[in-house]
mmCIF file of C-alpha atoms in Angstrom:
data_model
loop_
_atom_site.group_PDB
_atom_site.id
_atom_site.type_symbol
_atom_site.label_atom_id
_atom_site.label_comp_id
_atom_site.label_asym_id
_atom_site.label_seq_id
_atom_site.Cartn_x
_atom_site.Cartn_y
_atom_site.Cartn_z
ATOM 1 C CA MET H 1 48.597 -12.736 -54.338
ATOM 2 C CA ALA H 2 49.729 -9.816 -52.231
ATOM 3 C CA GLY H 3 46.093 -8.885 -51.430
ATOM 4 C CA LYS H 4 45.223 -12.361 -50.161
ATOM 5 C CA ASN H 5 48.263 -12.453 -47.860
ATOM 6 C CA SER H 6 47.470 -9.050 -46.349
ATOM 7 C CA THR H 7 43.815 -10.096 -45.770
ATOM 8 C CA GLN H 8 44.958 -13.230 -43.962
ATOM 9 C CA LYS H 9 47.434 -11.181 -41.921
ATOM 10 C CA SER H 10 44.737 -8.617 -41.059
ATOM 11 C CA ALA H 11 42.291 -11.355 -39.956
ATOM 12 C CA ARG H 12 45.003 -13.053 -37.913
ATOM 13 C CA ASP H 13 45.868 -9.743 -36.220
ATOM 14 C CA MET H 14 42.190 -9.137 -35.378
ATOM 15 C CA ILE H 15 41.866 -12.623 -33.856
ATOM 16 C CA LEU H 16 45.057 -12.107 -31.815
ATOM 17 C CA SER H 17 43.863 -8.694 -30.623
ATOM 18 C CA LEU H 18 40.444 -10.083 -29.683
ATOM 19 C CA SER H 19 42.108 -12.981 -27.835
ATOM 20 C CA LEU H 20 44.268 -10.561 -25.826
ATOM 21 C CA ILE H 21 41.248 -8.407 -24.961
ATOM 22 C CA LEU H 22 39.267 -11.457 -23.810
ATOM 23 C CA LEU H 23 42.252 -12.695 -21.796
ATOM 24 C CA ALA H 24 42.601 -9.300 -20.076
ATOM 25 C CA ALA H 25 38.845 -9.132 -19.382
ATOM 26 C CA GLY H 26 38.951 -12.654 -17.931
ATOM 27 C CA ALA H 27 41.841 -11.711 -15.645
ATOM 28 C CA VAL H 28 39.985 -8.616 -14.398
ATOM 29 C CA TRP H 29 36.850 -10.691 -13.735
ATOM 30 C CA LEU H 30 38.857 -13.430 -12.016
ATOM 31 C CA PHE H 31 40.581 -11.043 -9.598
ATOM 32 C CA SER H 32 37.600 -8.792 -8.838
ATOM 33 C CA PRO H 33 35.523 -9.616 -5.727
ATOM 34 C CA HIS H 34 32.303 -11.546 -6.321
ATOM 35 C CA ASP H 35 30.142 -11.120 -3.261
ATOM 36 C CA GLU H 36 27.156 -13.354 -3.875
ATOM 37 C CA GLY H 37 25.644 -12.662 -0.433
ATOM 38 C CA GLU H 38 23.126 -10.025 0.449
ATOM 39 C CA PRO H 39 24.297 -6.419 0.604
ATOM 40 C CA ASP H 40 25.388 -5.185 3.999
ATOM 41 C CA LEU H 41 22.731 -2.626 4.823
ATOM 42 C CA LYS H 42 23.857 0.244 6.965
ATOM 43 C CA ARG H 43 22.274 0.509 10.424
ATOM 44 C CA VAL H 44 20.551 3.886 10.872
ATOM 45 C CA ASP H 45 20.169 5.796 14.111
ATOM 46 C CA TYR H 46 16.565 6.967 14.173
ATOM 47 C CA ARG H 47 16.468 8.591 17.628
ATOM 48 C CA VAL H 48 16.484 12.203 16.383
ATOM 49 C CA ASP H 49 13.836 11.449 13.745
ATOM 50 C CA LEU H 50 11.700 9.726 16.374
ATOM 51 C CA LEU H 51 11.895 12.709 18.732
ATOM 52 C CA THR H 52 11.019 15.057 15.868
ATOM 53 C CA ALA H 53 8.071 12.901 14.817
ATOM 54 C CA ARG H 54 6.793 12.618 18.372
ATOM 55 C CA ARG H 55 6.827 16.398 18.738
ATOM 56 C CA ALA H 56 5.162 17.080 15.394
ATOM 57 C CA ALA H 57 2.661 14.264 14.869
ATOM 58 C CA THR H 58 -0.955 14.495 15.941
ATOM 59 C CA TYR H 59 -0.942 10.885 17.215
ATOM 60 C CA PRO H 60 1.367 8.862 19.519
ATOM 61 C CA VAL H 61 4.292 7.833 17.279
ATOM 62 C CA ALA H 62 5.394 4.240 17.852
ATOM 63 C CA ALA H 63 8.857 2.697 17.695
ATOM 64 C CA PRO H 64 10.103 -0.668 18.936
ATOM 65 C CA GLU H 65 11.841 -1.092 22.270
ATOM 66 C CA GLY H 66 13.806 -4.100 23.445
ATOM 67 C CA LEU H 67 14.332 -5.820 20.104
ATOM 68 C CA PRO H 68 17.471 -7.974 19.919
ATOM 69 C CA GLU H 69 20.545 -6.482 18.201
ATOM 70 C CA ALA H 70 19.908 -8.782 15.210
ATOM 71 C CA TRP H 71 17.054 -6.481 14.186
ATOM 72 C CA LYS H 72 18.723 -3.797 12.059
ATOM 73 C CA PRO H 73 17.012 -0.416 11.469
ATOM 74 C CA THR H 74 17.704 0.528 7.841
ATOM 75 C CA SER H 75 15.404 3.442 6.979
ATOM 76 C CA VAL H 76 13.522 6.218 8.737
ATOM 77 C CA ARG H 77 11.468 9.235 7.732
ATOM 78 C CA PHE H 78 8.750 11.506 9.016
ATOM 79 C CA GLN H 79 6.721 13.572 6.575
ATOM 80 C CA GLY H 80 4.606 16.018 8.509
ATOM 81 C CA GLU H 81 3.255 17.677 5.383
ATOM 82 C CA GLN H 82 1.936 14.317 4.124
ATOM 83 C CA PHE H 83 -0.546 13.065 6.713
ATOM 84 C CA ASP H 84 2.048 12.994 9.527
ATOM 85 C CA ALA H 85 3.516 9.895 7.874
ATOM 86 C CA TRP H 86 6.006 7.970 10.047
ATOM 87 C CA HIS H 87 8.136 5.174 8.563
ATOM 88 C CA LEU H 88 10.725 2.996 10.275
ATOM 89 C CA GLY H 89 12.161 0.113 8.228
ATOM 90 C CA TYR H 90 14.058 -2.881 9.603
ATOM 91 C CA ARG H 91 15.905 -5.903 8.361
ATOM 92 C CA ALA H 92 14.705 -8.777 10.537
ATOM 93 C CA PRO H 93 17.135 -11.418 11.846
ATOM 94 C CA ASP H 94 16.074 -13.793 9.048
ATOM 95 C CA GLY H 95 16.889 -11.168 6.377
ATOM 96 C CA GLU H 96 13.288 -10.214 5.647
ATOM 97 C CA TYR H 97 11.954 -6.653 5.573
ATOM 98 C CA VAL H 98 9.673 -5.274 8.304
ATOM 99 C CA ALA H 99 8.389 -1.701 8.481
ATOM 100 C CA VAL H 100 6.411 0.299 11.000
ATOM 101 C CA GLU H 101 4.138 2.754 9.196
ATOM 102 C CA GLN H 102 1.803 5.290 10.775
ATOM 103 C CA SER H 103 -0.304 8.008 9.234
ATOM 104 C CA THR H 104 -3.404 10.154 9.538
ATOM 105 C CA GLN H 105 -4.207 9.471 5.875
ATOM 106 C CA LYS H 106 -7.524 7.788 5.052
ATOM 107 C CA PRO H 107 -6.995 4.178 6.232
ATOM 108 C CA ALA H 108 -8.029 2.433 2.988
ATOM 109 C CA VAL H 109 -5.589 4.487 0.888
ATOM 110 C CA PHE H 110 -2.771 4.270 3.442
ATOM 111 C CA ILE H 111 -3.125 0.504 3.924
ATOM 112 C CA ARG H 112 -3.316 -0.261 0.202
ATOM 113 C CA ALA H 113 -0.141 1.729 -0.493
ATOM 114 C CA GLY H 114 1.768 0.438 2.526
ATOM 115 C CA THR H 115 0.954 -3.213 1.902
ATOM 116 C CA ARG H 116 1.420 -3.060 -1.876
ATOM 117 C CA GLY H 117 -2.221 -4.047 -2.350
ATOM 118 C CA ALA H 118 -2.616 -6.750 0.307
ATOM 119 C CA GLU H 119 -6.181 -7.766 1.098
ATOM 120 C CA LYS H 120 -7.894 -7.604 4.479
ATOM 121 C CA THR H 121 -8.590 -11.013 6.020
ATOM 122 C CA ASP H 122 -11.081 -12.105 8.675
ATOM 123 C CA LYS H 123 -8.156 -12.933 10.972
ATOM 124 C CA THR H 124 -7.322 -10.695 13.913
ATOM 125 C CA GLN H 125 -4.935 -11.024 16.812
ATOM 126 C CA GLN H 126 -4.578 -9.424 20.195
ATOM 127 C CA ILE H 127 -1.317 -7.575 20.770
ATOM 128 C CA ALA H 128 -0.830 -5.533 23.920
ATOM 129 C CA GLY H 129 -4.573 -5.410 24.493
ATOM 130 C CA GLU H 130 -5.347 -4.087 20.992
ATOM 131 C CA THR H 131 -7.011 -5.903 18.101
ATOM 132 C CA TRP H 132 -4.812 -5.967 14.988
ATOM 133 C CA THR H 133 -6.200 -7.082 11.632
ATOM 134 C CA ARG H 134 -4.205 -9.263 9.256
ATOM 135 C CA TYR H 135 -3.721 -8.320 5.619
ATOM 136 C CA GLU H 136 -2.269 -10.817 3.149
ATOM 137 C CA GLY H 137 -0.715 -10.028 -0.186
ATOM 138 C CA GLY H 138 1.511 -11.363 -2.899
ATOM 139 C CA ARG H 139 4.468 -9.244 -1.877
ATOM 140 C CA TYR H 140 3.746 -7.859 1.613
ATOM 141 C CA ASP H 141 1.672 -9.021 4.538
ATOM 142 C CA ALA H 142 0.642 -6.701 7.361
ATOM 143 C CA LEU H 143 -0.824 -6.268 10.800
ATOM 144 C CA VAL H 144 -2.991 -3.152 10.976
ATOM 145 C CA LEU H 145 -4.334 -1.243 13.944
ATOM 146 C CA GLU H 146 -6.910 1.446 13.128
ATOM 147 C CA GLU H 147 -7.350 4.003 15.881
ATOM 148 C CA GLU H 148 -9.189 7.288 16.120
ATOM 149 C CA GLY H 149 -7.281 9.735 13.922
ATOM 150 C CA SER H 150 -4.448 7.435 12.812
ATOM 151 C CA THR H 151 -3.532 4.012 11.502
ATOM 152 C CA THR H 152 -0.542 1.921 12.592
ATOM 153 C CA MET H 153 0.738 -0.808 10.323
ATOM 154 C CA VAL H 154 3.522 -3.375 10.669
ATOM 155 C CA THR H 155 4.175 -4.618 7.163
ATOM 156 C CA GLY H 156 6.795 -6.297 5.012
ATOM 157 C CA THR H 157 8.057 -9.509 3.470
ATOM 158 C CA ALA H 158 8.517 -11.208 6.846
ATOM 159 C CA SER H 159 6.277 -13.899 8.321
ATOM 160 C CA PHE H 160 3.369 -13.023 10.563
ATOM 161 C CA ALA H 161 5.455 -14.300 13.491
ATOM 162 C CA ARG H 162 8.101 -11.624 12.747
ATOM 163 C CA LEU H 163 5.457 -8.947 12.130
ATOM 164 C CA THR H 164 3.900 -9.861 15.486
ATOM 165 C CA GLU H 165 7.305 -9.672 17.180
ATOM 166 C CA MET H 166 7.694 -6.120 15.896
ATOM 167 C CA ALA H 167 4.133 -5.118 16.841
ATOM 168 C CA GLU H 168 4.661 -6.476 20.388
ATOM 169 C CA ALA H 169 7.812 -4.336 20.735
ATOM 170 C CA LEU H 170 6.116 -1.066 19.712
ATOM 171 C CA ARG H 171 5.928 1.672 22.305
ATOM 172 C CA SER H 172 4.733 5.239 22.005
ATOM 173 C CA GLU H 173 5.351 8.256 24.190
ATOM 174 C CA SER H 174 1.959 7.734 25.829
ATOM 175 C CA ASP H 175 2.723 4.101 26.823
#
């Protein structure tokens, strides 16, 4: 009989211990912050990177001017050793992603990578006197401007209206 009593006591102790652990875990979960919103992305200052890119690139590097404060720059990079690749990423006012991409890389390769495989459409639009071609994809859409020696692309998860807003704001040193 002594063995049965100790087994019952051992099982009871395990259940009590497990209950205390679950209670403590519940209290930690209850009092820890649960931010269900989108992460607060840090605004980046891209002025130095833009000046560097404009000095080094073989084409006029573009960046937006005059966008409302609600447009938040979140990423920037210039890779001179890789086709003078310029990237400037933004979070649009509606929370969608918009990026300005420029490169001297072969347009077909550059566009496919930058749009995550979006397909060229027959649709074009005039922006600042230039003809931009629309690309549509499952993940990203894009507006693309192919020029002699470089390609400029405004791409992302945003609507074409937002992509157009960014493309209209682009200015280069030569503008």
